[in-house]
PDB file of C-alpha atoms in Angstrom:
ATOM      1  CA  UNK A 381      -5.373  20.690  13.881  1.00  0.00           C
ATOM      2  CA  UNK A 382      -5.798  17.406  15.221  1.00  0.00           C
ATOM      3  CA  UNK A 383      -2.675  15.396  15.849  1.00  0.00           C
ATOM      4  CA  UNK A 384      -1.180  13.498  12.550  1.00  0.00           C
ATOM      5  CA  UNK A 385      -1.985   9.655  12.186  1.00  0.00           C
ATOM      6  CA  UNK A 386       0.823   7.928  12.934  1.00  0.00           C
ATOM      7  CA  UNK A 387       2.110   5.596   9.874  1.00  0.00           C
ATOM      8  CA  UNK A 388       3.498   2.060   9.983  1.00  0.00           C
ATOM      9  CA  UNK A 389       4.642   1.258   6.226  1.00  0.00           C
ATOM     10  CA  UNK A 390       5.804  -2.170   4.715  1.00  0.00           C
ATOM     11  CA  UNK A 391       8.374  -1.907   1.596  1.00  0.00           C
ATOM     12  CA  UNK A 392      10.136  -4.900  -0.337  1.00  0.00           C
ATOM     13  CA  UNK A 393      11.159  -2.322  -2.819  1.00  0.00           C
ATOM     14  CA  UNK A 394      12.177   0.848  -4.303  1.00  0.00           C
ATOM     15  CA  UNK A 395       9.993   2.631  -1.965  1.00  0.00           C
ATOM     16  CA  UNK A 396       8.315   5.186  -4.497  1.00  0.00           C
ATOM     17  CA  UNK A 397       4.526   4.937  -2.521  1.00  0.00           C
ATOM     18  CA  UNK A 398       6.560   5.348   0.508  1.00  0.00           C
ATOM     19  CA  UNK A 399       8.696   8.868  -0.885  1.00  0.00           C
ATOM     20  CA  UNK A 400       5.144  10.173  -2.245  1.00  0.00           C
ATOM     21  CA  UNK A 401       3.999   9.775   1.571  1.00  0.00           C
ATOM     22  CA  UNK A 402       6.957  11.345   2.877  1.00  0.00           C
ATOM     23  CA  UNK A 403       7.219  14.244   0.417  1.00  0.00           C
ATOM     24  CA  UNK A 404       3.217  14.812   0.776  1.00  0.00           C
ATOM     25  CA  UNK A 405       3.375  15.301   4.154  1.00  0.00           C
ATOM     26  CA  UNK A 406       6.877  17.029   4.332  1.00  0.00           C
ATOM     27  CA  UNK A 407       4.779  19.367   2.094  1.00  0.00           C
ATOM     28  CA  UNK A 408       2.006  19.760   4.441  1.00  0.00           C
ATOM     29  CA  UNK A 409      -0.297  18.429   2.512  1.00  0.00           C
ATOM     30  CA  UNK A 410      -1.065  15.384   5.223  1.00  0.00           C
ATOM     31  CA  UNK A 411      -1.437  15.145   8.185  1.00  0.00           C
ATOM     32  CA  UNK A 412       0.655  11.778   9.419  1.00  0.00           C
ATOM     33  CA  UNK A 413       3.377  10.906  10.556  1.00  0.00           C
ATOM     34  CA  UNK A 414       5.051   8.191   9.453  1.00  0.00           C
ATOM     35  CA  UNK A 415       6.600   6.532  12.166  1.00  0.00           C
ATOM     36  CA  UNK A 416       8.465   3.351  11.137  1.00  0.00           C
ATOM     37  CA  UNK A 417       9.246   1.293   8.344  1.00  0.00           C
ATOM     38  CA  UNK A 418       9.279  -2.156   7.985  1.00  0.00           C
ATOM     39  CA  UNK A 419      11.795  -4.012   4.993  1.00  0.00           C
ATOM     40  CA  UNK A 420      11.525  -7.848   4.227  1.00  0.00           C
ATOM     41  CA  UNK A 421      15.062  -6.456   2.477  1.00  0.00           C
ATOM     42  CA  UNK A 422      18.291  -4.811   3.466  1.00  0.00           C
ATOM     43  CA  UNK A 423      19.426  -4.117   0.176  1.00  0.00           C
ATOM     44  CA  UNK A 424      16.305  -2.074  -1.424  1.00  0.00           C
ATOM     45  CA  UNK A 425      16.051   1.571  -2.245  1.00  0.00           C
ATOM     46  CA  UNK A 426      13.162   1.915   0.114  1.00  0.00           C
ATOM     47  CA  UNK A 427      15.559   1.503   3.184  1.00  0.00           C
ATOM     48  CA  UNK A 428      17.529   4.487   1.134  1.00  0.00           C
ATOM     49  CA  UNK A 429      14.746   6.571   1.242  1.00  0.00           C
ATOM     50  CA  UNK A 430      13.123   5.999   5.158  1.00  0.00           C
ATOM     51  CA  UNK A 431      16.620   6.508   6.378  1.00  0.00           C
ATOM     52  CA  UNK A 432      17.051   9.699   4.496  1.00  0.00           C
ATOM     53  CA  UNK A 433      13.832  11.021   5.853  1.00  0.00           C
ATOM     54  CA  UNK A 434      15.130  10.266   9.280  1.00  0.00           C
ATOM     55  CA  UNK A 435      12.732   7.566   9.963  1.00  0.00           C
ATOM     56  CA  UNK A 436      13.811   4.407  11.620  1.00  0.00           C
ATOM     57  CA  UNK A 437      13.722   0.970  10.164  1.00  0.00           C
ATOM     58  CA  UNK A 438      13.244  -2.294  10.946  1.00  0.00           C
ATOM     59  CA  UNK A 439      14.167  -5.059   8.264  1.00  0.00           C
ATOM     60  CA  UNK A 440      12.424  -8.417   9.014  1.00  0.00           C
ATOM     61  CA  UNK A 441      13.415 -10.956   6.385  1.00  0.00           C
ATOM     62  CA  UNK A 442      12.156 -14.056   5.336  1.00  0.00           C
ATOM     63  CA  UNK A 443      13.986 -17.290   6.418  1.00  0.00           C
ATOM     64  CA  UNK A 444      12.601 -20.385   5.910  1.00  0.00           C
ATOM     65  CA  UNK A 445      12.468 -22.266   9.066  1.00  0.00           C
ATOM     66  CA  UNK A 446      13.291 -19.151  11.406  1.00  0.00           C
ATOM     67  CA  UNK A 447      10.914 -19.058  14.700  1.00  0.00           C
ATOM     68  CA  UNK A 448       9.139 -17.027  15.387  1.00  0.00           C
ATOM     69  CA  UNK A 449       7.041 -17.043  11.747  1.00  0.00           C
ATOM     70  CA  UNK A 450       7.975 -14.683   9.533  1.00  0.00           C
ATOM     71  CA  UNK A 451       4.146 -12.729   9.607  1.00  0.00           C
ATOM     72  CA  UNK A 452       4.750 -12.810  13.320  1.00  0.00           C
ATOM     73  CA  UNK A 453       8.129 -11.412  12.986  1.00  0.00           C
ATOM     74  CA  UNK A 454       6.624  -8.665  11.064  1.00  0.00           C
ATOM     75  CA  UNK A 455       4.177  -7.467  13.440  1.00  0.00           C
ATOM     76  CA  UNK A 456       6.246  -7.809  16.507  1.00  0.00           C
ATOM     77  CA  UNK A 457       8.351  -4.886  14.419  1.00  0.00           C
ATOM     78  CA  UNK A 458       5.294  -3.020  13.285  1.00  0.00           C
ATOM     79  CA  UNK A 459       3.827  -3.380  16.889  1.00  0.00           C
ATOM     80  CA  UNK A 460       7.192  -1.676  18.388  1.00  0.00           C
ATOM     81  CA  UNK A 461       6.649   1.523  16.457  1.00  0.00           C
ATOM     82  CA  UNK A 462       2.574   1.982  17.630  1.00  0.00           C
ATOM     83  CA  UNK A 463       1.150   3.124  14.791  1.00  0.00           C
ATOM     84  CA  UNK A 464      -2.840   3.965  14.115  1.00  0.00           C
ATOM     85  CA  UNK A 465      -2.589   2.717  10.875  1.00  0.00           C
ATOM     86  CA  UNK A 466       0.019   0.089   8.561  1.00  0.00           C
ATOM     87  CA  UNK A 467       0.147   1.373   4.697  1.00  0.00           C
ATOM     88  CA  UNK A 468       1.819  -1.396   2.658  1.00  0.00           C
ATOM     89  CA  UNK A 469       4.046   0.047   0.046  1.00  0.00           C
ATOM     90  CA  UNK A 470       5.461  -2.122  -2.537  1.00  0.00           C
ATOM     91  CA  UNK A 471       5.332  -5.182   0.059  1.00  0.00           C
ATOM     92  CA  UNK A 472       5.592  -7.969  -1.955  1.00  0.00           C
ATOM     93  CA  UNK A 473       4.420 -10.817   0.642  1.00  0.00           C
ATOM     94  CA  UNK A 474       0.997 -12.528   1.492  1.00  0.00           C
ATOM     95  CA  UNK A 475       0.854 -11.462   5.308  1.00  0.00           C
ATOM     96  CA  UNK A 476      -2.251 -12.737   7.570  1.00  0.00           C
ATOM     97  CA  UNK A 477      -3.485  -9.248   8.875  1.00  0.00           C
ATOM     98  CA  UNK A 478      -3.025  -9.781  13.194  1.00  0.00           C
ATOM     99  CA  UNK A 479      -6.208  -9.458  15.515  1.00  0.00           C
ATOM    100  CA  UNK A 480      -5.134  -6.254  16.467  1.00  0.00           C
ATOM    101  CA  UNK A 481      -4.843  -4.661  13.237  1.00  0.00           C
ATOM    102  CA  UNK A 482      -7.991  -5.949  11.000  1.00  0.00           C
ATOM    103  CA  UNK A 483      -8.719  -2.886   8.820  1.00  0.00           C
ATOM    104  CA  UNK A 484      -5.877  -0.502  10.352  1.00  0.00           C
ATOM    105  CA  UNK A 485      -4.021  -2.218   7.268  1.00  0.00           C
ATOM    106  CA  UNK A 486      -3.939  -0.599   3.380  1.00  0.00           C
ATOM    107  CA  UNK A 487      -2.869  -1.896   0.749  1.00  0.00           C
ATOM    108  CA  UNK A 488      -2.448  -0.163  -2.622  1.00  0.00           C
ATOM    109  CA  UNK A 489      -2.740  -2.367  -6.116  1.00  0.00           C
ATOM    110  CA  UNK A 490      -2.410  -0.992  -9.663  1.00  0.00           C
ATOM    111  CA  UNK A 491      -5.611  -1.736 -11.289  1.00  0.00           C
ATOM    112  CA  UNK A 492      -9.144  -1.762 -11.021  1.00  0.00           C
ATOM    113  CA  UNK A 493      -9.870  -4.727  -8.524  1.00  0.00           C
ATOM    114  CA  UNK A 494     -11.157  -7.197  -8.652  1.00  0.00           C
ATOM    115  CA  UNK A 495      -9.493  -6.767 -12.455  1.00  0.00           C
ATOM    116  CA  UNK A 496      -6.218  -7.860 -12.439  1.00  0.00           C
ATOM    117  CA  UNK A 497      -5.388  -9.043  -9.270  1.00  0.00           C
ATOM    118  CA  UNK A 498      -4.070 -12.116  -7.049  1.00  0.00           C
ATOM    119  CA  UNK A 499      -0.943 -13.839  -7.154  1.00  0.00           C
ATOM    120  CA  UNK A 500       1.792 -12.475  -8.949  1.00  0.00           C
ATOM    121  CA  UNK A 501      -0.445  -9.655 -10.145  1.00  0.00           C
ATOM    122  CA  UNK A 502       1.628  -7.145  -8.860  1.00  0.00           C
ATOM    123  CA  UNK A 503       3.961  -4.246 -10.921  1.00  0.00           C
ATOM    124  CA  UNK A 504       4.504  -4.713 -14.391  1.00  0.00           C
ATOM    125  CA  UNK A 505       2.740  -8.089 -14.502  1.00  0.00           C
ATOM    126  CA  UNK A 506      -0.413  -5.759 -13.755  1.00  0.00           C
ATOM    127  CA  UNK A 507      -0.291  -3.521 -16.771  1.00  0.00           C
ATOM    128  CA  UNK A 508       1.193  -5.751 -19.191  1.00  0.00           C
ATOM    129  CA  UNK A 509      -1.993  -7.985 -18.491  1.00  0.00           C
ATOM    130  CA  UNK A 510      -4.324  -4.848 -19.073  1.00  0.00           C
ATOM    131  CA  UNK A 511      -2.638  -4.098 -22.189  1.00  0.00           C
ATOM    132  CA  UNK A 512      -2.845  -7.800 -23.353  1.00  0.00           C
ATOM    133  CA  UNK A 513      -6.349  -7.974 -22.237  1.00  0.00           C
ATOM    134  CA  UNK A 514      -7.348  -4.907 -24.389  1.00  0.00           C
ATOM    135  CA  UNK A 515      -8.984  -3.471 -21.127  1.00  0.00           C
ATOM    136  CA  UNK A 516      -9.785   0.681 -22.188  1.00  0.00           C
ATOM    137  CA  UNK A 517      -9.376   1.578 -18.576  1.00  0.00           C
ATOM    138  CA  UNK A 518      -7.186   1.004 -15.851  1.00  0.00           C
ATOM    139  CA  UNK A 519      -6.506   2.311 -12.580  1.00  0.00           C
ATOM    140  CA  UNK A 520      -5.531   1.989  -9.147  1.00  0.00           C
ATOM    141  CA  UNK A 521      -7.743   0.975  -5.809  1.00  0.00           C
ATOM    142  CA  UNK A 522      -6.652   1.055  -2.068  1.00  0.00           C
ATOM    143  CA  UNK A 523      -8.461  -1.454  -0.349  1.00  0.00           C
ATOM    144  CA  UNK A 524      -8.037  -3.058   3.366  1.00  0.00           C
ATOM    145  CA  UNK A 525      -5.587  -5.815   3.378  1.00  0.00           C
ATOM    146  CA  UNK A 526      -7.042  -9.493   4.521  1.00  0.00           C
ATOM    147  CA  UNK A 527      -5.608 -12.472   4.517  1.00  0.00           C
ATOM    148  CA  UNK A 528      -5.250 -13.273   0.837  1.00  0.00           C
ATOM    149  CA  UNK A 529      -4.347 -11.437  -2.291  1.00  0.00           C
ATOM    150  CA  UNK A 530      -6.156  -8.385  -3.182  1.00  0.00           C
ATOM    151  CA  UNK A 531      -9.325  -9.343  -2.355  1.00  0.00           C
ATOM    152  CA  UNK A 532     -10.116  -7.004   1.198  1.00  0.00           C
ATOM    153  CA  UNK A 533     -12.957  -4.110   1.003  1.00  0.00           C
ATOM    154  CA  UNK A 534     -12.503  -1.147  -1.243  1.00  0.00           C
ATOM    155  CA  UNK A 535     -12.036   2.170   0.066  1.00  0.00           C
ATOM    156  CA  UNK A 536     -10.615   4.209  -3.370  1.00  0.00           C
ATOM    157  CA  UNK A 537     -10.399   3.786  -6.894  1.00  0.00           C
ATOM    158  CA  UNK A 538      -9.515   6.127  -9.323  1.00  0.00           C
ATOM    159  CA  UNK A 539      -9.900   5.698 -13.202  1.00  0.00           C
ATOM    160  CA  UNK A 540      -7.276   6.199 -15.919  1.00  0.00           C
ATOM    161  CA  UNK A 541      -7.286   5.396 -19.604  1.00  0.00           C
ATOM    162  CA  UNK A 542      -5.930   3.076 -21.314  1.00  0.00           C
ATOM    163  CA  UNK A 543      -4.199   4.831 -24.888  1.00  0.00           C
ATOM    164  CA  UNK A 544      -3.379   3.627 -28.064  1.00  0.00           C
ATOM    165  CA  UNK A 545      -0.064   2.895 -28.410  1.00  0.00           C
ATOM    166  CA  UNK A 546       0.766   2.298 -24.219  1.00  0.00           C
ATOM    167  CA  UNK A 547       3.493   0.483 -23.176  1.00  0.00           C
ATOM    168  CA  UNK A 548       3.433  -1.174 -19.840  1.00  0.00           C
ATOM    169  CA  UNK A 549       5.826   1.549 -18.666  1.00  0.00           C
ATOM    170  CA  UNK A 550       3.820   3.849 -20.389  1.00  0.00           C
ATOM    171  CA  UNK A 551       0.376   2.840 -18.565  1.00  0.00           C
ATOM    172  CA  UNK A 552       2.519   2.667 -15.013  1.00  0.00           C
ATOM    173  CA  UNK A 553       3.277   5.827 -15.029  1.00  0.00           C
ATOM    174  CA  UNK A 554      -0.371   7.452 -15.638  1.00  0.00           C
ATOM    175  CA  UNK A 555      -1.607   4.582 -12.914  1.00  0.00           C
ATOM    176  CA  UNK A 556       1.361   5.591 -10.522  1.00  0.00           C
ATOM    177  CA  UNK A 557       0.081   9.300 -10.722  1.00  0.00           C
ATOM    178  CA  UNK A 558      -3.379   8.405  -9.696  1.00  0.00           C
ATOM    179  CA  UNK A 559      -1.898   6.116  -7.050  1.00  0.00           C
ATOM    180  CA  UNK A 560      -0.230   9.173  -5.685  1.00  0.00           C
ATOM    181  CA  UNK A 561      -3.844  10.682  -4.938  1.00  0.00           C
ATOM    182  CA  UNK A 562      -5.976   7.843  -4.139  1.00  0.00           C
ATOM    183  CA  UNK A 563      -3.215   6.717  -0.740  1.00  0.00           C
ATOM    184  CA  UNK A 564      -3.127  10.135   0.665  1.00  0.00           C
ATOM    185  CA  UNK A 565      -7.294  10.185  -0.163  1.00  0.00           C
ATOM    186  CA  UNK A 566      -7.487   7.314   2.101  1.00  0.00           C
ATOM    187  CA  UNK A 567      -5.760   8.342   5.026  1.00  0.00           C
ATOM    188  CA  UNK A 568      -7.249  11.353   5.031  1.00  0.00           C
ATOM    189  CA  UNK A 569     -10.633   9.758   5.036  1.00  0.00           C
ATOM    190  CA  UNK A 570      -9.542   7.259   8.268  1.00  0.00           C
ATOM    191  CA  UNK A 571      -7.361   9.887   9.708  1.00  0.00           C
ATOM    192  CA  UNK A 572     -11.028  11.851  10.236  1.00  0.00           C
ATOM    193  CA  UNK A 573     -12.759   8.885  11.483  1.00  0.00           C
ATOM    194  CA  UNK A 574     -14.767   9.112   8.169  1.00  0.00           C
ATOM    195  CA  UNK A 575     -14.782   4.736   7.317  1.00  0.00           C
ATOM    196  CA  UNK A 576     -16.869   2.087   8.824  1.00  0.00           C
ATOM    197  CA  UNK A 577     -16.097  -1.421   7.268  1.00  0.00           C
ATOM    198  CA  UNK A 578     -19.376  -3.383   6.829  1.00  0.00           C
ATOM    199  CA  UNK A 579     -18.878  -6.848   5.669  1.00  0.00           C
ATOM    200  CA  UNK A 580     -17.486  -6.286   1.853  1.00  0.00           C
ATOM    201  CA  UNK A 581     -18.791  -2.893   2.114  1.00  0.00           C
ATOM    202  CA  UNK A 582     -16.492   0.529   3.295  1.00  0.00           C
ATOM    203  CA  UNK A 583     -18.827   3.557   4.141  1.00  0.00           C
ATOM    204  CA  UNK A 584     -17.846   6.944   4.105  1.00  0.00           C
ATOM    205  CA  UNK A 585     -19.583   9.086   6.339  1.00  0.00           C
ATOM    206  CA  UNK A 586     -19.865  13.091   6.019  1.00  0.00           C
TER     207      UNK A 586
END
């Protein structure tokens, strides 16, 4: 077996993406390793849960008028743990992707893109705007990060319905499920050298 990919992730949150990686590959069932994480907050469950797991932590918060930047900040701490690849979980900032790491970044968002994203489309403001829409399907897609919201090349999408009588809580929870295959999906995929990025386009090879 080849060795694991070694995993960078981003939380601002509860950390839930981050304990399905942890518990999928405590399981076996991928091959990474996740070797840092980075918090823009002290005080979020997603600390809780890296620290339990025995991986180390770095929590890089924004201040207004700190030097250096705050995305600089960030990748200093990212760059200190050497990862192949930076999985954003729950990170709730716009951060300029560095030089160095144009398409080793993923981001996960919970809906069909280019549905229902961009600023402040994130969470519950996601499926409450399906639901208001009327949309019949939903879904999740993991996609490179770029520089602005939502908008890098697609790598996976998976499809869920939409049901009479969802609630926004309701709809999460079917979307979260098929979030919790289409991450690992990915990694997999660049963990076997599988993706080429052309322009807009991701192509899988094999």
């Amino acid at each position: 077996m080849p060795d694991p990919i070694r995993i960078a992730a981003l939380v601002s949150g509860g950390g839930t993406t981050l304990q399905n990686l942890i518990d999928l590959i405590a399981r076996g069932a991928l091959n990474a390793q996740i070797v840092g994480v980075v918090s823009s907050r002290t005080d979020v469950f997603g600390v809780t849960r890296a620290e339990r797991a025995g991986v180390p932590v770095s929590v890089v918060e924004k201040a207004p008028g700190r030097s250096p930047a705050f995305a600089d900040r960030v990748w200093d701490a990212v760059r200190g743990f050497a990862p192949d690849l930076v999985c954003l979980a729950g990170w709730l900032h716009l951060l300029p992707i560095a030089a160095d790491f144009r398409h080793k970044v993923l981001n996960i968002h919970p809906s069909l893109l280019p549905a229902f994203g961009g600023k402040g489309m994130y969470g519950h403001h996601v499926h409450e705007a399906v639901l208001k829409y009327g949309a019949r399907v939903s879904g999740c897609t993991v996609h490179f990060a770029d520089d602005t919201y939502d908008t890098g090349p697609i790598l996976v999408q998976k499809c869920v319905p939409v049901k009479d009588g969802d609630t926004p809580d309701t709809l999460a929870a079917r979307v979260f499920q098929a979030e919790c295959e289409a991450y690992p999906e990915a990694i997999r995929l660049i963990a076997d050298g599988r993706v080429t990025v052309q322009g807009r386009r991701v192509v899988i090879s094999g």
